[in-house]
Amino acid sequence: MNEVKKIKIFISCPRDIVSELDSIELVVNDLNKTIGRHQSYVLEMLNWKTDTYCQIGVDPQDVINNQMDDRYDILIGIMWLRLGTPTKRDKSGTVEEINRAIRSKEKEQLIYFKTEPPLDLTKINPEELQKINSFKKDLSDRGVLFHEFNSAKNFESLFRMQLANLIFDKLLSKQNNLNVSVVVNDAEVDKYSHISSLIEEVDNFDEKVLELDVFSSVDIACSHLNLVTNSLNVITEAMTDWTELLNKRTIELTKINYIKDQRLRVSRQETFFNLLANELTNFSTRISNEIPCFSNNFRMVGSSFFNVILIARKYNFEDLESMLELAHSLKLGSEASLESLAVFLKSMIDLPPANFKFNKAKREAEVIIKNLTKETLEGLKLLNESLVNSGGII
């Protein structure tokens, strides 16, 4: 039986970080139920608000340091609009916790800075932002890699991928140090080990297996895949229609540019770009309406396939190879879609400016295609991570 390794995560952040804490809890729970169960580890979240007790120290932060320093393996540091309250030793409690983790050879760190502007702009304090930028520079000067994100949704994807990679690269390699050694008679173990392992397997039965529904897991994975495919078909059709329309309009514009009468030419050009602006807005609406469905299902399809592949691999299902082929085809198709979106985005950026109406429609289309490209990239990263961790792709 594998020893279950407990990996403790300490969350360090000022009070303005709220939604990201929910994202961390969601990711930790998901990893515990999927990769953690497969790799025999469990993640536990620690926060000074809930995991410290009243004690006297030099200052409150000193008490937190004394109680938390030896209890965690990974520090998650997050900042946004506030640096935090200064301590007697550093610029803030969060800064002090991050610096202590960096100096420790036993700790790992994931450090993030949120760049999303607040809904209430009056909450922005230029002095606080200057302190945060100064801390960023200090980290960079010390060779510390940190990451920036512009939304809670983006943070969840980034954190999920990086936490899983960190655990695999840094902590699981220390498995021998985490295991508890038990002194037994080697001869007796060899003699009865095959029987003991069967007894242990029954005694340590995972009750969650009772809730395991193989058919439902496959249906869920296929459902997400079908919705992603349908969305991609709608998006591809919209892009094809716009490309064909633009080629047609380009020929028309060439003819207009040959009109000798300047007044008539300018009038026709203005009418032309107003019409093109309307058509571009319609195109943007088609794409924008499809992005939520595509994004949500594409992000879910990776974890769905991960669960199905793990189940199939663990219990030697005959359909494992077909599932792996389907997952691999999805990966290749997603990579092709990403490249196509990049080309399309470049062509949209290269459209020359005309009048205000067209320029505004062009800008809106650029942002929408950019968002779609970004969602595809993030979803593909999650898909790759899930397939690699489940052994789906070698």
Tab-separated table of C-alpha atoms in Angstrom:
chain	number	residue	atom	x	y	z
A	1	MET	CA	0.000	0.000	0.000
A	2	ASN	CA	1.315	3.481	-0.883
A	3	GLU	CA	1.924	5.966	1.888
A	4	VAL	CA	-0.307	9.026	1.473
A	5	LYS	CA	1.868	12.133	1.537
A	6	LYS	CA	0.429	15.278	3.121
A	7	ILE	CA	1.503	18.503	1.386
A	8	LYS	CA	0.602	21.672	3.271
A	9	ILE	CA	-0.032	24.976	1.500
A	10	PHE	CA	0.243	28.295	3.337
A	11	ILE	CA	-1.672	31.194	1.777
A	12	SER	CA	-0.166	34.630	2.307
A	13	CYS	CA	-2.030	37.720	1.088
A	14	PRO	CA	-3.401	41.110	2.200
A	15	ARG	CA	-7.116	41.556	2.932
A	16	ASP	CA	-8.024	42.762	-0.587
A	17	ILE	CA	-7.485	39.246	-1.994
A	18	VAL	CA	-10.856	37.459	-1.800
A	19	SER	CA	-12.050	35.641	-4.938
A	20	GLU	CA	-8.634	34.052	-5.476
A	21	LEU	CA	-8.947	32.277	-2.127
A	22	ASP	CA	-12.073	30.560	-3.445
A	23	SER	CA	-10.156	29.585	-6.588
A	24	ILE	CA	-7.337	28.090	-4.514
A	25	GLU	CA	-9.799	26.039	-2.473
A	26	LEU	CA	-11.497	24.820	-5.661
A	27	VAL	CA	-8.183	23.802	-7.273
A	28	VAL	CA	-6.950	22.072	-4.100
A	29	ASN	CA	-10.173	20.070	-3.813
A	30	ASP	CA	-10.032	19.101	-7.501
A	31	LEU	CA	-6.395	17.985	-7.297
A	32	ASN	CA	-7.077	15.968	-4.140
A	33	LYS	CA	-9.927	14.112	-5.874
A	34	THR	CA	-8.027	13.474	-9.120
A	35	ILE	CA	-4.228	13.674	-9.379
A	36	GLY	CA	-3.723	13.482	-5.612
A	37	ARG	CA	-5.673	10.257	-5.294
A	38	HIS	CA	-3.771	8.747	-8.215
A	39	GLN	CA	-0.344	9.865	-6.970
A	40	SER	CA	-1.055	9.171	-3.260
A	41	TYR	CA	-0.852	12.676	-1.863
A	42	VAL	CA	-3.301	15.067	-0.223
A	43	LEU	CA	-3.130	18.867	-0.168
A	44	GLU	CA	-4.049	20.808	2.979
A	45	MET	CA	-4.619	24.570	3.036
A	46	LEU	CA	-3.312	26.712	5.883
A	47	ASN	CA	-4.269	30.322	6.606
A	48	TRP	CA	-3.193	32.424	9.568
A	49	LYS	CA	-6.799	33.430	10.223
A	50	THR	CA	-7.879	29.854	10.912
A	51	ASP	CA	-4.661	28.000	11.738
A	52	THR	CA	-3.054	30.167	14.432
A	53	TYR	CA	-3.952	30.637	18.092
A	54	CYS	CA	-3.533	33.505	20.528
A	55	GLN	CA	0.032	33.959	21.758
A	56	ILE	CA	2.352	36.808	22.745
A	57	GLY	CA	5.288	37.757	20.522
A	58	VAL	CA	7.249	40.796	19.401
A	59	ASP	CA	4.237	41.669	17.244
A	60	PRO	CA	1.308	39.698	15.718
A	61	GLN	CA	3.353	38.762	12.646
A	62	ASP	CA	6.082	37.316	14.887
A	63	VAL	CA	3.450	34.991	16.410
A	64	ILE	CA	2.313	33.911	12.924
A	65	ASN	CA	5.915	33.246	11.889
A	66	ASN	CA	6.614	31.107	14.951
A	67	GLN	CA	3.453	29.043	14.548
A	68	MET	CA	3.455	28.593	10.781
A	69	ASP	CA	7.090	28.377	9.633
A	70	ASP	CA	7.539	24.649	10.317
A	71	ARG	CA	4.037	23.612	9.250
A	72	TYR	CA	3.904	24.170	5.480
A	73	ASP	CA	5.657	23.003	2.312
A	74	ILE	CA	4.443	25.537	-0.275
A	75	LEU	CA	3.732	29.244	0.178
A	76	ILE	CA	1.183	30.874	-2.112
A	77	GLY	CA	1.754	34.656	-2.084
A	78	ILE	CA	-0.818	36.939	-3.787
A	79	MET	CA	-0.981	40.738	-4.004
A	80	TRP	CA	-3.265	43.211	-5.754
A	81	LEU	CA	-3.883	46.804	-4.631
A	82	ARG	CA	-2.353	46.664	-1.143
A	83	LEU	CA	1.084	45.663	0.077
A	84	GLY	CA	-0.254	44.982	3.552
A	85	THR	CA	0.418	46.225	7.078
A	86	PRO	CA	4.094	46.944	7.907
A	87	THR	CA	5.833	44.845	10.567
A	88	LYS	CA	8.879	45.582	12.707
A	89	ARG	CA	11.030	43.561	10.314
A	90	ASP	CA	9.652	44.126	6.808
A	91	LYS	CA	7.413	46.244	4.561
A	92	SER	CA	4.339	44.154	5.386
A	93	GLY	CA	3.263	40.857	6.883
A	94	THR	CA	2.755	39.334	3.445
A	95	VAL	CA	6.156	40.580	2.246
A	96	GLU	CA	7.784	39.154	5.368
A	97	GLU	CA	6.129	35.757	4.885
A	98	ILE	CA	7.174	35.641	1.234
A	99	ASN	CA	10.761	36.644	2.027
A	100	ARG	CA	11.027	34.056	4.812
A	101	ALA	CA	9.809	31.353	2.431
A	102	ILE	CA	12.292	32.433	-0.250
A	103	ARG	CA	15.174	32.293	2.228
A	104	SER	CA	14.190	28.813	3.430
A	105	LYS	CA	15.724	25.855	1.593
A	106	GLU	CA	12.803	23.678	2.690
A	107	LYS	CA	9.987	25.797	1.216
A	108	GLU	CA	8.591	26.148	-2.289
A	109	GLN	CA	6.820	29.300	-3.439
A	110	LEU	CA	4.286	30.407	-6.035
A	111	ILE	CA	4.013	34.213	-6.067
A	112	TYR	CA	1.307	36.111	-7.953
A	113	PHE	CA	0.356	39.724	-8.641
A	114	LYS	CA	-3.161	40.641	-9.760
A	115	THR	CA	-3.305	43.315	-12.490
A	116	GLU	CA	-7.089	43.588	-12.926
A	117	PRO	CA	-8.347	47.132	-12.188
A	118	PRO	CA	-10.997	47.331	-9.424
A	119	LEU	CA	-14.596	48.211	-10.266
A	120	ASP	CA	-14.324	51.128	-7.856
A	121	LEU	CA	-11.322	53.127	-9.091
A	122	THR	CA	-11.279	55.164	-5.875
A	123	LYS	CA	-9.792	52.082	-4.172
A	124	ILE	CA	-6.561	52.583	-6.124
A	125	ASN	CA	-3.867	54.121	-3.929
A	126	PRO	CA	-0.871	55.319	-6.008
A	127	GLU	CA	1.465	55.023	-3.001
A	128	GLU	CA	0.446	51.391	-2.438
A	129	LEU	CA	0.911	50.570	-6.135
A	130	GLN	CA	4.354	52.141	-6.015
A	131	LYS	CA	5.262	49.939	-3.037
A	132	ILE	CA	3.999	46.847	-4.887
A	133	ASN	CA	6.003	47.731	-8.010
A	134	SER	CA	9.058	48.258	-5.828
A	135	PHE	CA	8.556	44.797	-4.296
A	136	LYS	CA	8.214	43.285	-7.790
A	137	LYS	CA	11.514	44.862	-8.786
A	138	ASP	CA	13.139	43.592	-5.597
A	139	LEU	CA	11.967	40.055	-6.392
A	140	SER	CA	13.237	40.299	-9.970
A	141	ASP	CA	16.612	41.624	-8.807
A	142	ARG	CA	16.930	38.586	-6.532
A	143	GLY	CA	16.102	36.218	-9.396
A	144	VAL	CA	12.668	35.290	-8.033
A	145	LEU	CA	10.102	34.392	-10.704
A	146	PHE	CA	6.586	35.691	-10.073
A	147	HIS	CA	3.444	35.582	-12.210
A	148	GLU	CA	0.790	38.158	-13.090
A	149	PHE	CA	-2.903	37.543	-13.831
A	150	ASN	CA	-5.765	39.830	-14.835
A	151	SER	CA	-8.825	37.966	-13.526
A	152	ALA	CA	-9.856	35.322	-11.010
A	153	LYS	CA	-10.679	32.985	-13.896
A	154	ASN	CA	-7.204	33.426	-15.354
A	155	PHE	CA	-5.676	32.872	-11.912
A	156	GLU	CA	-7.530	29.590	-11.430
A	157	SER	CA	-6.167	28.170	-14.702
A	158	LEU	CA	-2.644	29.441	-14.064
A	159	PHE	CA	-2.574	28.251	-10.453
A	160	ARG	CA	-3.984	24.816	-11.279
A	161	MET	CA	-1.296	24.146	-13.872
A	162	GLN	CA	1.623	25.552	-11.867
A	163	LEU	CA	0.691	23.906	-8.571
A	164	ALA	CA	0.413	20.483	-10.233
A	165	ASN	CA	3.768	20.955	-11.999
A	166	LEU	CA	5.458	22.170	-8.804
A	167	ILE	CA	4.232	19.157	-6.834
A	168	PHE	CA	5.447	16.731	-9.489
A	169	ASP	CA	8.810	18.434	-10.081
A	170	LYS	CA	9.785	19.364	-6.534
A	171	LEU	CA	7.836	17.521	-3.854
A	172	LEU	CA	7.038	14.053	-5.141
A	173	SER	CA	10.749	13.519	-5.741
A	174	LYS	CA	11.144	13.745	-1.947
A	175	GLN	CA	8.882	10.745	-1.470
A	176	ASN	CA	11.514	8.739	0.371
A	177	ASN	CA	11.979	11.540	2.893
A	178	LEU	CA	8.249	11.761	3.535
A	179	ASN	CA	7.656	8.055	4.049
A	180	VAL	CA	7.684	6.578	7.530
A	181	SER	CA	10.136	3.735	8.022
A	182	VAL	CA	8.894	0.657	9.845
A	183	VAL	CA	11.315	-1.988	11.138
A	184	VAL	CA	9.994	-5.504	10.547
A	185	ASN	CA	11.353	-8.980	10.048
A	186	ASP	CA	12.233	-9.157	6.332
A	187	ALA	CA	11.765	-12.895	6.123
A	188	GLU	CA	8.263	-12.761	7.554
A	189	VAL	CA	7.304	-9.916	5.173
A	190	ASP	CA	8.504	-11.890	2.170
A	191	LYS	CA	6.626	-14.963	3.291
A	192	TYR	CA	3.211	-13.384	3.783
A	193	SER	CA	3.451	-10.144	1.811
A	194	HIS	CA	1.085	-11.246	-0.986
A	195	ILE	CA	-1.611	-12.133	1.569
A	196	SER	CA	-1.019	-9.038	3.690
A	197	SER	CA	-1.349	-6.807	0.646
A	198	LEU	CA	-4.790	-8.266	-0.116
A	199	ILE	CA	-5.938	-7.693	3.453
A	200	GLU	CA	-4.619	-4.137	3.389
A	201	GLU	CA	-6.323	-3.473	0.072
A	202	VAL	CA	-9.708	-4.359	1.545
A	203	ASP	CA	-9.040	-2.601	4.868
A	204	ASN	CA	-7.955	0.572	3.082
A	205	PHE	CA	-10.808	0.587	0.610
A	206	ASP	CA	-11.543	4.075	-0.677
A	207	GLU	CA	-15.234	4.675	0.027
A	208	LYS	CA	-15.326	7.182	-2.834
A	209	VAL	CA	-15.048	4.283	-5.263
A	210	LEU	CA	-18.639	3.415	-4.317
A	211	GLU	CA	-19.675	6.699	-5.899
A	212	LEU	CA	-17.662	5.986	-9.044
A	213	ASP	CA	-19.881	5.833	-12.105
A	214	VAL	CA	-17.790	4.834	-15.109
A	215	PHE	CA	-20.587	5.328	-17.610
A	216	SER	CA	-21.458	8.752	-16.224
A	217	SER	CA	-17.796	9.819	-16.367
A	218	VAL	CA	-17.571	8.827	-20.020
A	219	ASP	CA	-20.862	10.603	-20.797
A	220	ILE	CA	-19.663	13.784	-19.097
A	221	ALA	CA	-16.356	13.745	-20.987
A	222	CYS	CA	-18.106	13.144	-24.309
A	223	SER	CA	-20.704	15.819	-23.555
A	224	HIS	CA	-18.033	18.457	-22.954
A	225	LEU	CA	-16.199	17.321	-26.078
A	226	ASN	CA	-19.340	17.539	-28.231
A	227	LEU	CA	-20.152	21.031	-26.970
A	228	VAL	CA	-16.587	22.163	-27.648
A	229	THR	CA	-16.764	20.684	-31.152
A	230	ASN	CA	-20.110	22.368	-31.856
A	231	SER	CA	-18.777	25.718	-30.655
A	232	LEU	CA	-15.664	25.360	-32.801
A	233	ASN	CA	-17.849	24.595	-35.830
A	234	VAL	CA	-19.892	27.761	-35.237
A	235	ILE	CA	-16.742	29.833	-34.717
A	236	THR	CA	-15.038	28.356	-37.802
A	237	GLU	CA	-18.135	29.013	-39.920
A	238	ALA	CA	-18.244	32.642	-38.741
A	239	MET	CA	-14.543	33.125	-39.511
A	240	THR	CA	-14.950	31.545	-42.971
A	241	ASP	CA	-17.977	33.728	-43.747
A	242	TRP	CA	-16.102	36.858	-42.691
A	243	THR	CA	-13.038	35.944	-44.759
A	244	GLU	CA	-15.147	35.362	-47.870
A	245	LEU	CA	-17.059	38.583	-47.268
A	246	LEU	CA	-13.854	40.567	-46.752
A	247	ASN	CA	-12.423	39.230	-50.037
A	248	LYS	CA	-15.607	40.309	-51.804
A	249	ARG	CA	-15.563	43.747	-50.152
A	250	THR	CA	-11.884	44.203	-51.025
A	251	ILE	CA	-12.724	43.846	-54.729
A	252	GLU	CA	-15.535	46.384	-54.323
A	253	LEU	CA	-13.222	48.839	-52.552
A	254	THR	CA	-10.667	48.529	-55.333
A	255	LYS	CA	-13.327	49.566	-57.857
A	256	ILE	CA	-14.405	52.498	-55.663
A	257	ASN	CA	-10.813	53.707	-55.396
A	258	TYR	CA	-10.696	54.032	-59.225
A	259	ILE	CA	-13.573	56.559	-59.287
A	260	LYS	CA	-12.116	59.769	-60.676
A	261	ASP	CA	-14.616	62.167	-59.122
A	262	GLN	CA	-13.149	62.836	-55.661
A	263	ARG	CA	-16.440	63.746	-53.982
A	264	LEU	CA	-18.176	60.680	-55.305
A	265	ARG	CA	-15.174	58.487	-54.407
A	266	VAL	CA	-15.019	59.761	-50.819
A	267	SER	CA	-18.792	59.396	-50.430
A	268	ARG	CA	-18.706	55.823	-51.707
A	269	GLN	CA	-15.723	55.009	-49.476
A	270	GLU	CA	-17.534	56.294	-46.370
A	271	THR	CA	-20.660	54.297	-47.247
A	272	PHE	CA	-18.488	51.256	-47.888
A	273	PHE	CA	-16.720	51.381	-44.502
A	274	ASN	CA	-19.980	52.011	-42.639
A	275	LEU	CA	-21.410	48.892	-44.261
A	276	LEU	CA	-18.237	46.932	-43.505
A	277	ALA	CA	-18.371	48.134	-39.885
A	278	ASN	CA	-21.915	46.757	-39.527
A	279	GLU	CA	-20.857	43.439	-41.028
A	280	LEU	CA	-17.824	43.285	-38.742
A	281	THR	CA	-20.049	43.962	-35.718
A	282	ASN	CA	-22.346	41.106	-36.759
A	283	PHE	CA	-19.328	38.831	-37.054
A	284	SER	CA	-18.114	39.862	-33.578
A	285	THR	CA	-21.548	39.161	-32.115
A	286	ARG	CA	-21.555	35.630	-33.568
A	287	ILE	CA	-18.152	34.894	-32.049
A	288	SER	CA	-18.885	36.615	-28.725
A	289	ASN	CA	-22.101	34.629	-28.212
A	290	GLU	CA	-20.201	31.350	-28.599
A	291	ILE	CA	-17.199	32.100	-26.366
A	292	PRO	CA	-18.825	31.324	-22.947
A	293	CYS	CA	-19.992	27.862	-24.046
A	294	PHE	CA	-16.666	27.107	-25.728
A	295	SER	CA	-14.576	28.382	-22.824
A	296	ASN	CA	-16.453	26.599	-20.024
A	297	ASN	CA	-16.563	23.247	-21.799
A	298	PHE	CA	-13.000	23.401	-23.110
A	299	ARG	CA	-11.712	23.981	-19.579
A	300	MET	CA	-13.802	21.053	-18.321
A	301	VAL	CA	-12.938	18.615	-21.081
A	302	GLY	CA	-9.349	18.194	-19.841
A	303	SER	CA	-10.335	17.226	-16.295
A	304	SER	CA	-13.146	15.000	-17.645
A	305	PHE	CA	-10.775	13.027	-19.849
A	306	PHE	CA	-8.295	12.900	-16.990
A	307	ASN	CA	-10.832	11.120	-14.767
A	308	VAL	CA	-11.888	8.702	-17.516
A	309	ILE	CA	-8.308	7.797	-18.455
A	310	LEU	CA	-7.334	7.245	-14.808
A	311	ILE	CA	-10.294	4.940	-14.267
A	312	ALA	CA	-9.630	3.037	-17.488
A	313	ARG	CA	-5.918	2.673	-16.761
A	314	LYS	CA	-6.396	1.578	-13.142
A	315	TYR	CA	-8.954	-1.109	-13.958
A	316	ASN	CA	-7.519	-2.135	-17.357
A	317	PHE	CA	-10.612	-1.259	-19.390
A	318	GLU	CA	-10.492	-2.486	-22.972
A	319	ASP	CA	-11.553	0.927	-24.269
A	320	LEU	CA	-8.469	2.661	-22.857
A	321	GLU	CA	-6.649	2.876	-26.198
A	322	SER	CA	-9.663	4.339	-27.979
A	323	MET	CA	-10.015	6.916	-25.200
A	324	LEU	CA	-6.351	7.833	-25.513
A	325	GLU	CA	-6.719	8.203	-29.280
A	326	LEU	CA	-9.764	10.437	-28.820
A	327	ALA	CA	-7.910	12.582	-26.288
A	328	HIS	CA	-4.877	12.811	-28.551
A	329	SER	CA	-7.069	13.827	-31.503
A	330	LEU	CA	-8.632	16.533	-29.352
A	331	LYS	CA	-5.176	17.827	-28.456
A	332	LEU	CA	-4.054	17.950	-32.101
A	333	GLY	CA	-7.314	19.582	-33.193
A	334	SER	CA	-7.029	22.187	-30.435
A	335	GLU	CA	-3.465	23.014	-31.457
A	336	ALA	CA	-4.574	23.456	-35.079
A	337	SER	CA	-7.441	25.722	-33.965
A	338	LEU	CA	-5.047	27.799	-31.882
A	339	GLU	CA	-2.722	28.334	-34.861
A	340	SER	CA	-5.679	29.302	-37.078
A	341	LEU	CA	-6.899	31.793	-34.495
A	342	ALA	CA	-3.443	33.352	-34.282
A	343	VAL	CA	-3.354	33.822	-38.065
A	344	PHE	CA	-6.876	35.247	-38.060
A	345	LEU	CA	-6.053	37.622	-35.188
A	346	LYS	CA	-2.988	38.882	-37.085
A	347	SER	CA	-5.099	39.563	-40.193
A	348	MET	CA	-7.629	41.469	-38.069
A	349	ILE	CA	-4.870	43.569	-36.492
A	350	ASP	CA	-3.461	44.355	-39.963
A	351	LEU	CA	-6.740	45.827	-41.255
A	352	PRO	CA	-6.052	49.533	-41.936
A	353	PRO	CA	-8.030	52.249	-40.096
A	354	ALA	CA	-10.817	54.081	-41.919
A	355	ASN	CA	-13.552	56.094	-40.147
A	356	PHE	CA	-14.568	56.059	-36.475
A	357	LYS	CA	-17.393	53.542	-36.921
A	358	PHE	CA	-15.162	51.037	-38.704
A	359	ASN	CA	-12.221	51.613	-36.355
A	360	LYS	CA	-14.455	50.943	-33.342
A	361	ALA	CA	-15.891	47.763	-34.899
A	362	LYS	CA	-12.359	46.610	-35.801
A	363	ARG	CA	-11.135	47.167	-32.251
A	364	GLU	CA	-14.082	45.256	-30.768
A	365	ALA	CA	-13.413	42.355	-33.148
A	366	GLU	CA	-9.715	42.327	-32.214
A	367	VAL	CA	-10.539	42.093	-28.500
A	368	ILE	CA	-13.089	39.313	-29.038
A	369	ILE	CA	-10.699	37.240	-31.198
A	370	LYS	CA	-7.940	37.897	-28.670
A	371	ASN	CA	-10.189	36.624	-25.860
A	372	LEU	CA	-11.078	33.529	-27.881
A	373	THR	CA	-7.405	32.876	-28.665
A	374	LYS	CA	-6.500	33.311	-24.997
A	375	GLU	CA	-9.266	30.947	-23.851
A	376	THR	CA	-8.112	28.361	-26.388
A	377	LEU	CA	-4.516	28.666	-25.199
A	378	GLU	CA	-5.451	28.331	-21.524
A	379	GLY	CA	-7.767	25.411	-22.230
A	380	LEU	CA	-5.075	23.655	-24.258
A	381	LYS	CA	-2.560	24.079	-21.429
A	382	LEU	CA	-5.010	22.486	-18.987
A	383	LEU	CA	-5.744	19.687	-21.455
A	384	ASN	CA	-2.026	18.953	-21.905
A	385	GLU	CA	-1.475	19.036	-18.144
A	386	SER	CA	-4.364	16.652	-17.467
A	387	LEU	CA	-3.317	14.180	-20.163
A	388	VAL	CA	0.335	14.160	-19.160
A	389	ASN	CA	-0.467	13.700	-15.461
A	390	SER	CA	-2.883	10.872	-16.221
A	391	GLY	CA	-0.405	9.160	-18.530
A	392	GLY	CA	-2.680	9.856	-21.488
A	393	ILE	CA	0.089	11.248	-23.671
A	394	ILE	CA	3.659	10.072	-23.605
